[in-house]
Structures are given as C-alpha cells and as structure tokens.
Coordinates of C-alpha atoms in Angstrom, one line a residue:
M1 CA -4.1 0.9 -15.3
S2 CA -2.0 -2.2 -15.9
N3 CA 0.9 -2.1 -18.3
P4 CA 1.9 -5.5 -19.7
Q5 CA 5.2 -6.6 -18.2
Q6 CA 6.5 -8.1 -21.5
L7 CA 6.4 -4.8 -23.4
R8 CA 8.8 -1.9 -23.4
Y9 CA 7.6 1.7 -23.4
S10 CA 8.7 5.1 -24.7
K11 CA 8.3 8.4 -22.8
E12 CA 6.1 9.5 -25.7
H13 CA 3.6 6.8 -24.5
E14 CA 4.1 4.2 -27.2
W15 CA 4.7 0.5 -26.4
L16 CA 6.9 -2.0 -28.2
S17 CA 6.6 -5.8 -28.2
A18 CA 9.6 -8.1 -28.1
T19 CA 10.9 -8.9 -31.6
D20 CA 10.0 -12.0 -33.4
A21 CA 12.5 -14.3 -35.1
N22 CA 12.7 -11.9 -38.1
G23 CA 13.5 -8.8 -35.9
V24 CA 9.9 -7.5 -36.2
A25 CA 8.2 -5.8 -33.3
T26 CA 4.7 -4.4 -32.8
V27 CA 4.0 -0.8 -31.8
G28 CA 1.0 0.7 -30.2
I29 CA 0.0 3.5 -27.8
T30 CA -0.4 2.9 -24.1
E31 CA -3.7 2.8 -22.2
F32 CA -2.6 6.0 -20.4
A33 CA -2.2 7.8 -23.8
A34 CA -5.5 6.4 -25.1
N35 CA -7.4 7.6 -22.1
A36 CA -5.7 11.0 -22.3
L37 CA -6.6 11.3 -25.9
G38 CA -10.3 10.5 -25.5
D39 CA -12.3 8.8 -28.2
V40 CA -10.0 8.2 -31.2
V41 CA -11.8 8.9 -34.4
Y42 CA -9.0 8.9 -37.0
A43 CA -5.7 7.2 -37.3
Q44 CA -3.0 8.0 -39.9
L45 CA -0.4 5.3 -39.7
P46 CA 3.0 4.9 -41.4
A47 CA 2.7 2.9 -44.7
V48 CA 4.4 -0.4 -45.4
G49 CA 7.9 0.3 -46.6
D50 CA 8.2 3.6 -44.8
T51 CA 11.3 4.0 -42.7
V52 CA 10.6 5.3 -39.2
T53 CA 13.2 6.9 -36.9
A54 CA 13.2 6.6 -33.1
G55 CA 11.7 9.7 -31.4
E56 CA 10.4 11.2 -34.7
T57 CA 6.8 11.6 -35.8
C58 CA 5.5 8.8 -38.0
G59 CA 1.7 9.3 -37.9
E60 CA -1.2 10.9 -36.2
L61 CA -4.1 10.1 -34.0
E62 CA -7.1 12.3 -33.9
S63 CA -9.7 12.2 -31.1
T64 CA -12.7 14.1 -30.1
K65 CA -10.4 16.2 -27.8
S66 CA -7.3 16.8 -29.9
V67 CA -4.8 15.7 -32.5
S68 CA -1.7 13.9 -31.3
D69 CA 1.4 13.0 -33.1
L70 CA 2.5 9.3 -33.2
Y71 CA 6.2 8.8 -32.4
A72 CA 8.3 5.9 -33.4
P73 CA 9.9 4.2 -30.4
V74 CA 12.6 2.5 -32.6
T75 CA 14.2 3.0 -36.0
G76 CA 13.3 0.6 -38.8
E77 CA 11.1 -0.3 -41.8
V78 CA 7.4 -0.6 -41.4
V79 CA 6.3 -4.1 -42.5
E80 CA 2.6 -3.9 -41.6
A81 CA 0.0 -1.2 -40.6
N82 CA -3.1 -2.2 -38.7
Q83 CA -5.9 -1.7 -41.2
D84 CA -8.4 -2.6 -38.5
V85 CA -7.4 0.5 -36.6
V86 CA -7.7 2.7 -39.8
D87 CA -11.2 1.2 -40.3
D88 CA -12.2 1.4 -36.6
P89 CA -9.9 3.9 -34.7
S90 CA -11.9 3.2 -31.5
L91 CA -9.8 0.0 -31.2
V92 CA -7.0 2.2 -29.8
N93 CA -9.3 3.0 -26.9
T94 CA -11.0 -0.3 -26.3
A95 CA -8.0 -2.6 -26.8
P96 CA -4.7 -0.6 -26.8
F97 CA -2.6 -3.7 -26.1
E98 CA -4.4 -6.2 -28.3
G99 CA -6.4 -5.3 -31.4
G100 CA -5.6 -1.6 -31.2
W101 CA -1.9 -2.1 -32.1
L102 CA -0.7 0.4 -34.8
F103 CA 2.1 -1.0 -36.9
K104 CA 4.9 -3.6 -37.1
V105 CA 8.4 -2.6 -37.7
K106 CA 11.6 -4.5 -38.6
I107 CA 14.0 -2.9 -36.2
T108 CA 17.4 -1.6 -37.3
D109 CA 18.1 0.5 -34.2
E110 CA 16.6 0.5 -30.7
P111 CA 17.3 3.4 -28.3
A112 CA 18.6 2.5 -24.9
D113 CA 16.1 4.6 -23.0
L114 CA 13.0 2.4 -23.5
L115 CA 11.3 1.8 -20.2
T116 CA 10.1 -1.4 -18.5
A117 CA 6.4 -1.6 -17.5
D118 CA 7.3 -0.6 -13.9
E119 CA 9.4 2.3 -15.0
Y120 CA 6.7 3.5 -17.4
T121 CA 4.0 3.2 -14.6
D122 CA 6.2 5.4 -12.4
F123 CA 6.9 7.8 -15.3
A124 CA 3.2 8.2 -16.3
G125 CA 2.1 8.6 -12.7

C-alpha cells in the first residue's frame, strides 16, 4: 500500500489534498480503508452547501461487508460531491486516490492532528 506523500490523513482513514487558491481541498478514503470495507456498493455523500465538522460523521459508505460512517477530516462548506462515486461506488475501491474521491470542501478550520503519509502508514500498520 502506497499513500501519496502530498496528501494528509486522518485517524478515521480519510485523506485530504492540499488546498487550491480558493481554500478548497478534496477528501476521500484511503486505500487501507477501501480494502477493509470490501466492495463498496453505496455512497451517501454530503451535499453541496452542507457544513461539515472535523471528526464528525458527514456521510456513509456501504459495502458487501458492512456500513461505515464517513468522517470529515476538516471543518468547512462542501462545494462539490463526486457524482461519479454515487453512480459507481466501486470507484472508491478501484481508484481511492484518483477518481474515487468523495467531496470537495472549502476549509474554515483544520485540526492540527492530521497525519503525513509516513505517519499514516505507521498508524494503519
């Protein structure tokens, strides 16, 4: 498993991209989490305009094994949800760091405990 170095990670197994010029970052789940879930068959993502709060539930992923809450790694306003994942949830498994991203958020607060790729790799074992 290779976690992209340019991303930051939460202990709930979400990843966060660097922010763009508008303060917007992309959120997804890690390959570790996607593998643990099994085949994702349903994705409930936060809607555009929703406010998400770091560490709190903001959606749900359902797989053939279980249902898992989706946690926001940062606080902010959702500016885009990935309709491709809603239409084809298997993207979470096949491309967790590319086409399987979940939503984009305009960050208003970022917790200090996000992990680097190496820290997340050590954490996830």
